[in-house]
mmCIF file of C-alpha atoms in Angstrom:
data_model
loop_
_atom_site.group_PDB
_atom_site.id
_atom_site.type_symbol
_atom_site.label_atom_id
_atom_site.label_comp_id
_atom_site.label_asym_id
_atom_site.label_seq_id
_atom_site.Cartn_x
_atom_site.Cartn_y
_atom_site.Cartn_z
ATOM 1 C CA MET A 1 93.195 76.429 76.379
ATOM 2 C CA ILE A 2 93.037 80.142 75.552
ATOM 3 C CA GLU A 3 95.066 81.364 72.593
ATOM 4 C CA ALA A 4 96.153 84.839 71.518
ATOM 5 C CA PRO A 5 97.496 86.251 68.247
ATOM 6 C CA HIS A 6 101.269 86.056 68.028
ATOM 7 C CA TYR A 7 103.437 88.701 66.342
ATOM 8 C CA SER A 8 107.120 89.241 65.754
ATOM 9 C CA ALA A 9 108.978 92.198 67.261
ATOM 10 C CA SER A 10 108.538 94.067 63.965
ATOM 11 C CA GLY A 11 104.787 93.412 63.786
ATOM 12 C CA ALA A 12 104.621 90.455 61.381
ATOM 13 C CA LYS A 13 101.866 88.037 62.338
ATOM 14 C CA HIS A 14 102.801 84.404 62.908
ATOM 15 C CA ALA A 15 100.665 81.700 61.387
ATOM 16 C CA GLN A 16 100.351 79.814 64.669
ATOM 17 C CA ARG A 17 98.597 81.416 67.610
ATOM 18 C CA PHE A 18 100.246 81.610 71.033
ATOM 19 C CA ALA A 19 98.891 79.215 73.676
ATOM 20 C CA LEU A 20 98.546 81.135 76.937
ATOM 21 C CA PRO A 21 99.611 79.323 80.143
ATOM 22 C CA GLY A 22 96.625 77.588 81.695
ATOM 23 C CA ASP A 23 97.558 78.260 85.319
ATOM 24 C CA THR A 24 97.057 81.996 84.771
ATOM 25 C CA PHE A 25 94.597 82.103 81.859
ATOM 26 C CA ASP A 26 91.853 79.740 82.997
ATOM 27 C CA GLY A 27 89.003 81.873 81.617
ATOM 28 C CA ALA A 28 87.526 82.753 85.028
ATOM 29 C CA VAL A 29 86.666 86.414 85.679
ATOM 30 C CA ASN A 30 85.642 87.295 89.237
ATOM 31 C CA GLU A 31 83.978 90.696 88.970
ATOM 32 C CA ASP A 32 83.482 91.118 92.730
ATOM 33 C CA VAL A 33 87.193 90.642 93.387
ATOM 34 C CA LEU A 34 88.038 93.005 90.524
ATOM 35 C CA HIS A 35 85.804 95.691 92.029
ATOM 36 C CA GLN A 36 87.400 95.221 95.414
ATOM 37 C CA ALA A 37 90.949 95.428 94.018
ATOM 38 C CA VAL A 38 90.237 98.563 91.968
ATOM 39 C CA LYS A 39 88.507 100.247 94.902
ATOM 40 C CA VAL A 40 91.438 99.549 97.235
ATOM 41 C CA HIS A 41 93.942 100.741 94.623
ATOM 42 C CA LEU A 42 92.136 104.053 94.112
ATOM 43 C CA GLN A 43 91.683 104.449 97.850
ATOM 44 C CA ASN A 44 95.421 104.055 98.390
ATOM 45 C CA GLN A 45 96.124 106.889 95.933
ATOM 46 C CA ARG A 46 94.385 109.448 98.147
ATOM 47 C CA GLN A 47 96.631 111.792 100.075
ATOM 48 C CA GLY A 48 94.082 112.397 102.825
ATOM 49 C CA THR A 49 95.032 116.060 103.281
ATOM 50 C CA ALA A 50 91.572 117.614 102.778
ATOM 51 C CA LYS A 51 90.646 119.792 105.744
ATOM 52 C CA THR A 52 87.919 122.292 106.595
ATOM 53 C CA LYS A 53 87.548 124.535 109.623
ATOM 54 C CA SER A 54 84.864 123.751 112.137
ATOM 55 C CA ARG A 55 83.380 126.489 114.337
ATOM 56 C CA SER A 56 86.130 125.970 116.902
ATOM 57 C CA PHE A 57 88.840 126.851 114.347
ATOM 58 C CA VAL A 58 87.198 129.951 112.822
ATOM 59 C CA SER A 59 88.388 133.202 114.388
ATOM 60 C CA GLY A 60 85.837 135.494 116.026
ATOM 61 C CA GLY A 61 82.419 134.749 117.430
ATOM 62 C CA ASN A 62 83.501 135.003 121.037
ATOM 63 C CA GLN A 63 80.379 136.800 122.258
ATOM 64 C CA LYS A 64 76.652 136.627 121.686
ATOM 65 C CA PRO A 65 75.493 138.785 118.761
ATOM 66 C CA TRP A 66 72.560 140.052 120.873
ATOM 67 C CA LYS A 67 71.039 139.375 124.227
ATOM 68 C CA GLN A 68 69.086 136.210 124.907
ATOM 69 C CA LYS A 69 65.635 137.731 125.431
ATOM 70 C CA GLY A 70 63.653 140.806 124.536
ATOM 71 C CA THR A 71 64.679 141.378 120.930
ATOM 72 C CA GLY A 72 62.047 139.222 119.244
ATOM 73 C CA ARG A 73 64.716 137.436 117.245
ATOM 74 C CA ALA A 74 65.898 133.859 117.504
ATOM 75 C CA ARG A 75 68.481 133.278 120.191
ATOM 76 C CA GLN A 76 72.068 133.043 118.956
ATOM 77 C CA GLY A 77 75.242 132.185 120.792
ATOM 78 C CA SER A 78 77.942 132.879 118.202
ATOM 79 C CA THR A 79 78.351 134.301 114.714
ATOM 80 C CA ARG A 80 80.631 131.403 113.786
ATOM 81 C CA ALA A 81 77.961 128.711 113.958
ATOM 82 C CA PRO A 82 77.625 126.617 110.748
ATOM 83 C CA HIS A 83 74.376 128.353 109.653
ATOM 84 C CA TRP A 84 75.989 131.802 109.762
ATOM 85 C CA ARG A 85 77.806 133.360 106.811
ATOM 86 C CA GLY A 86 81.529 133.094 107.583
ATOM 87 C CA GLY A 87 80.884 130.397 110.157
ATOM 88 C CA GLY A 88 82.518 127.011 110.471
ATOM 89 C CA THR A 89 81.783 123.895 108.415
ATOM 90 C CA ALA A 90 79.743 121.130 109.971
ATOM 91 C CA PHE A 91 81.022 117.567 109.493
ATOM 92 C CA GLY A 92 83.719 118.622 107.023
ATOM 93 C CA PRO A 93 86.698 116.443 106.073
ATOM 94 C CA ILE A 94 89.742 116.260 108.305
ATOM 95 C CA PRO A 95 93.182 114.806 107.438
ATOM 96 C CA ARG A 96 93.180 111.043 107.800
ATOM 97 C CA ASP A 97 94.692 107.909 106.311
ATOM 98 C CA TYR A 98 92.549 106.265 103.620
ATOM 99 C CA ARG A 99 94.929 103.374 103.047
ATOM 100 C CA ALA A 100 93.453 99.875 102.917
ATOM 101 C CA ASP A 101 94.759 96.435 102.036
ATOM 102 C CA ILE A 102 93.463 93.136 100.698
ATOM 103 C CA PRO A 103 94.880 89.643 101.152
ATOM 104 C CA ARG A 104 97.667 88.605 98.837
ATOM 105 C CA LYS A 105 95.700 85.752 97.283
ATOM 106 C CA VAL A 106 92.736 88.031 96.602
ATOM 107 C CA ARG A 107 95.084 90.491 94.882
ATOM 108 C CA GLN A 108 96.508 87.683 92.746
ATOM 109 C CA LEU A 109 93.015 86.468 91.863
ATOM 110 C CA ALA A 110 92.037 89.966 90.760
ATOM 111 C CA ARG A 111 95.143 90.164 88.560
ATOM 112 C CA ARG A 112 94.348 86.835 86.899
ATOM 113 C CA SER A 113 90.732 87.891 86.401
ATOM 114 C CA ALA A 114 91.836 91.110 84.676
ATOM 115 C CA LEU A 115 94.153 89.194 82.340
ATOM 116 C CA ASN A 116 91.402 86.701 81.535
ATOM 117 C CA ALA A 117 88.956 89.534 80.839
ATOM 118 C CA ARG A 118 91.275 91.088 78.240
ATOM 119 C CA ALA A 119 92.072 87.691 76.697
ATOM 120 C CA ARG A 120 88.377 86.827 76.452
ATOM 121 C CA GLU A 121 87.694 90.129 74.680
ATOM 122 C CA GLY A 122 90.430 89.424 72.140
ATOM 123 C CA MET A 123 92.452 92.465 73.227
ATOM 124 C CA LEU A 124 95.562 90.552 74.316
ATOM 125 C CA HIS A 125 98.440 90.348 71.841
ATOM 126 C CA VAL A 126 101.699 88.442 72.265
ATOM 127 C CA VAL A 127 104.898 89.692 70.622
ATOM 128 C CA ASP A 128 108.398 88.315 70.461
ATOM 129 C CA PRO A 129 110.982 89.922 72.783
ATOM 130 C CA PHE A 130 111.878 93.497 71.895
ATOM 131 C CA ALA A 131 115.368 94.083 70.525
ATOM 132 C CA MET A 132 115.875 97.818 71.025
ATOM 133 C CA ASP A 133 119.410 99.043 71.548
ATOM 134 C CA ARG A 134 118.210 102.600 72.150
ATOM 135 C CA PRO A 135 114.840 104.317 72.617
ATOM 136 C CA LYS A 136 112.895 104.728 69.386
ATOM 137 C CA THR A 137 109.320 106.008 69.613
ATOM 138 C CA SER A 138 108.639 105.644 65.892
ATOM 139 C CA ALA A 139 109.515 101.932 66.012
ATOM 140 C CA LEU A 140 107.103 101.351 68.878
ATOM 141 C CA LEU A 141 104.326 103.311 67.165
ATOM 142 C CA GLY A 142 104.932 101.344 63.958
ATOM 143 C CA LEU A 143 104.517 98.092 65.848
ATOM 144 C CA LEU A 144 101.225 99.219 67.391
ATOM 145 C CA ALA A 145 99.989 100.399 63.982
ATOM 146 C CA LYS A 146 100.541 96.912 62.530
ATOM 147 C CA LEU A 147 98.575 95.509 65.485
ATOM 148 C CA ALA A 148 95.745 98.010 64.752
ATOM 149 C CA LEU A 149 96.295 99.656 68.152
ATOM 150 C CA GLN A 150 97.521 103.056 67.021
ATOM 151 C CA ASP A 151 94.604 104.921 68.656
ATOM 152 C CA THR A 152 93.924 102.467 71.492
ATOM 153 C CA LYS A 153 94.976 102.885 75.079
ATOM 154 C CA THR A 154 97.604 100.144 75.300
ATOM 155 C CA LEU A 155 99.582 98.602 78.125
ATOM 156 C CA ILE A 156 102.860 97.004 77.054
ATOM 157 C CA LEU A 157 104.142 94.361 79.487
ATOM 158 C CA THR A 158 107.788 93.424 79.136
ATOM 159 C CA ALA A 159 109.774 90.507 80.499
ATOM 160 C CA GLY A 160 111.602 92.356 83.237
ATOM 161 C CA SER A 161 112.764 95.952 83.180
ATOM 162 C CA LYS A 162 113.596 97.297 79.702
ATOM 163 C CA PRO A 163 114.496 101.002 79.837
ATOM 164 C CA SER A 164 114.701 101.389 76.061
ATOM 165 C CA VAL A 165 111.109 100.220 75.595
ATOM 166 C CA TYR A 166 109.917 102.339 78.490
ATOM 167 C CA LEU A 167 111.582 105.481 77.136
ATOM 168 C CA SER A 168 110.180 104.782 73.676
ATOM 169 C CA GLY A 169 106.600 104.952 74.919
ATOM 170 C CA ARG A 170 106.934 107.455 77.734
ATOM 171 C CA ASN A 171 106.048 110.463 75.581
ATOM 172 C CA VAL A 172 102.942 108.874 74.003
ATOM 173 C CA PRO A 173 99.760 109.615 76.002
ATOM 174 C CA HIS A 174 97.933 106.378 75.221
ATOM 175 C CA ILE A 175 100.869 104.018 75.825
ATOM 176 C CA GLU A 176 102.111 102.705 79.154
ATOM 177 C CA VAL A 177 105.049 100.332 79.590
ATOM 178 C CA LEU A 178 105.485 98.169 82.676
ATOM 179 C CA PRO A 179 107.250 94.936 83.629
ATOM 180 C CA PHE A 180 104.830 92.019 83.546
ATOM 181 C CA THR A 181 105.318 91.222 87.233
ATOM 182 C CA ASP A 182 104.614 94.846 88.290
ATOM 183 C CA ALA A 183 101.254 95.235 86.549
ATOM 184 C CA THR A 184 98.257 95.292 88.882
ATOM 185 C CA ALA A 185 94.620 94.557 88.162
ATOM 186 C CA TYR A 186 93.956 98.301 87.980
ATOM 187 C CA ASP A 187 96.718 98.819 85.384
ATOM 188 C CA ILE A 188 95.346 96.004 83.222
ATOM 189 C CA LEU A 189 91.729 97.180 83.397
ATOM 190 C CA ARG A 190 92.700 100.805 82.788
ATOM 191 C CA ALA A 191 94.120 99.868 79.384
ATOM 192 C CA ASP A 192 91.887 98.784 76.513
ATOM 193 C CA ALA A 193 94.495 96.434 74.997
ATOM 194 C CA LEU A 194 97.500 94.454 76.211
ATOM 195 C CA VAL A 195 100.748 93.743 74.367
ATOM 196 C CA ILE A 196 102.810 91.152 76.250
ATOM 197 C CA GLU A 197 106.254 89.803 75.461
ATOM 198 C CA SER A 198 106.268 86.057 74.947
ATOM 199 C CA ALA A 199 109.184 85.659 77.372
ATOM 200 C CA ALA A 200 107.046 87.129 80.174
ATOM 201 C CA LEU A 201 104.360 84.469 79.842
ATOM 202 C CA GLY A 202 106.043 81.720 81.813
ATOM 203 C CA SER A 203 104.244 79.002 83.729
ATOM 204 C CA GLY A 204 103.628 78.539 87.411
ATOM 205 C CA ALA A 205 104.269 81.198 90.009
ATOM 206 C CA ALA A 206 106.434 83.415 87.770
ATOM 207 C CA ALA A 207 103.518 83.969 85.382
ATOM 208 C CA ASP A 208 101.326 85.149 88.254
ATOM 209 C CA GLY A 209 103.634 87.888 89.417
ATOM 210 C CA GLU A 210 105.044 85.896 92.326
ATOM 211 C CA ALA A 211 108.550 84.990 93.241
ATOM 212 C CA PRO A 212 109.365 81.304 92.700
ATOM 213 C CA ALA A 213 108.864 79.090 95.719
ATOM 214 C CA ARG A 214 111.873 78.880 97.993
ATOM 215 C CA GLN A 215 113.426 75.435 98.122
ATOM 216 C CA PRO A 216 113.961 73.968 101.603
ATOM 217 C CA ARG A 217 117.558 74.095 102.783
ATOM 218 C CA PRO A 218 119.112 70.593 103.078
ATOM 219 C CA ARG A 219 120.170 69.598 106.556
ATOM 220 C CA ALA A 220 123.883 69.326 107.262
ATOM 221 C CA ALA A 221 125.109 65.759 107.712
ATOM 222 C CA LYS A 222 126.204 64.819 111.215
ATOM 223 C CA PRO A 223 129.833 63.771 111.755
ATOM 224 C CA ALA A 224 130.364 59.998 111.809
ATOM 225 C CA ALA A 225 131.710 59.908 115.374
ATOM 226 C CA ARG A 226 128.833 62.024 116.702
ATOM 227 C CA LYS A 227 126.308 59.921 114.825
ATOM 228 C CA ALA A 228 127.766 56.687 116.196
ATOM 229 C CA ALA A 229 127.816 58.072 119.736
ATOM 230 C CA THR A 230 124.194 59.153 119.415
ATOM 231 C CA LYS A 231 123.179 55.749 118.096
ATOM 232 C CA SER A 232 125.053 53.845 120.828
ATOM 233 C CA GLY A 233 123.586 56.114 123.467
ATOM 234 C CA LYS A 234 120.071 55.277 122.277
ATOM 235 C CA THR A 235 120.614 51.464 122.072
ATOM 236 C CA GLY A 236 122.871 50.999 125.128
ATOM 237 C CA ALA A 237 121.783 50.161 128.673
ATOM 238 C CA LYS A 238 120.313 52.905 130.757
ATOM 239 C CA PRO A 239 122.732 54.410 133.280
ATOM 240 C CA ALA A 240 122.186 53.387 136.911
ATOM 241 C CA ARG A 241 120.430 55.866 139.106
ATOM 242 C CA ARG A 242 122.543 57.716 141.609
ATOM 243 C CA ALA A 243 121.888 56.538 145.176
ATOM 244 C CA LYS A 244 120.204 59.012 147.419
ATOM 245 C CA PRO A 245 122.459 60.368 150.197
ATOM 246 C CA ALA A 246 121.710 59.013 153.682
ATOM 247 C CA LYS A 247 119.831 61.310 155.982
ATOM 248 C CA ALA A 248 122.045 63.194 158.364
ATOM 249 C CA ALA A 249 121.924 62.134 162.020
ATOM 250 C CA LYS A 250 119.722 64.182 164.231
ATOM 251 C CA SER A 251 121.440 66.718 166.345
ATOM 252 C CA ALA A 252 122.256 65.843 169.911
ATOM 253 C CA LYS A 253 120.168 68.686 171.198
ATOM 254 C CA THR A 254 117.010 67.408 169.516
ATOM 255 C CA ALA A 255 117.595 63.832 170.781
ATOM 256 C CA LYS A 256 118.193 65.053 174.357
ATOM 257 C CA ALA A 257 115.011 67.109 174.323
ATOM 258 C CA LYS A 258 112.932 64.092 173.259
ATOM 259 C CA THR A 259 114.502 61.886 175.975
ATOM 260 C CA ALA A 260 113.743 64.439 178.668
ATOM 261 C CA LYS A 261 110.154 64.718 177.483
ATOM 262 C CA LYS A 262 109.614 60.936 177.720
ATOM 263 C CA SER A 263 111.169 60.567 181.222
ATOM 264 C CA ALA A 264 109.153 63.417 182.784
ATOM 265 C CA PRO A 265 106.334 62.123 185.170
ATOM 266 C CA LYS A 266 102.749 62.774 184.219
ATOM 267 C CA HIS A 267 100.760 64.763 186.826
ATOM 268 C CA LYS A 268 97.230 63.710 187.573
ATOM 269 C CA LYS A 269 94.540 66.244 187.947
ATOM 270 C CA ALA A 270 93.730 67.042 191.483
ATOM 271 C CA SER A 271 90.241 65.869 192.409
ATOM 272 C CA GLU A 272 87.912 68.513 193.647
#
């Protein structure tokens, strides 16, 4: 089990270290997944608005600068070709969407790996819940000074949204405050040290930044009369099949035609 130093909200160190939840802090660091998560995060920050003009978008160059033959110079078709000064750009960027995505479980694995990396380096500190009635930057800086993090790029993870803590560290360049469930692998790796509220380090899905599993909805009980009717219908005798209707009598016209056909004499072929 991985442990981290435990401090009070004022910065006093507790004698007993804080035992980190084992479902999140298992000590495994997957560097390949971390690289993939950071790359996708940075890729999603791109606006994709870079654009250059190709030769078809540059004005001018509608006629040949000189005739094809007889000048002794290389043949040219336009003064806006990429090798001309003032010409278009070959293979330049055009506006496009750089956004990418990774599976949810891979994203969660990268987040756990980042937390384990900081815990393994000894740069994860656990503090008791903050009790700030109003924003106070000096109180937050005093806490970090007692943790020996006054000049370290620090990420403070709170249990839920706490505006007073966020406003206290908003004006400090090397401090960032986020709810524990909102921190990504990139946010954790970007900071050199982590300060996490003890209330945020729950167990199970809540500690991994997920919503708790939804409980299945219980089925509504059937009424007693309907249940009894259903049961009797299953155990009772099968209903008798409905008798098929008798075939309708043939029409008189059809019967008369068949009688006439039978009574007609058969003619023999005349011999040659």
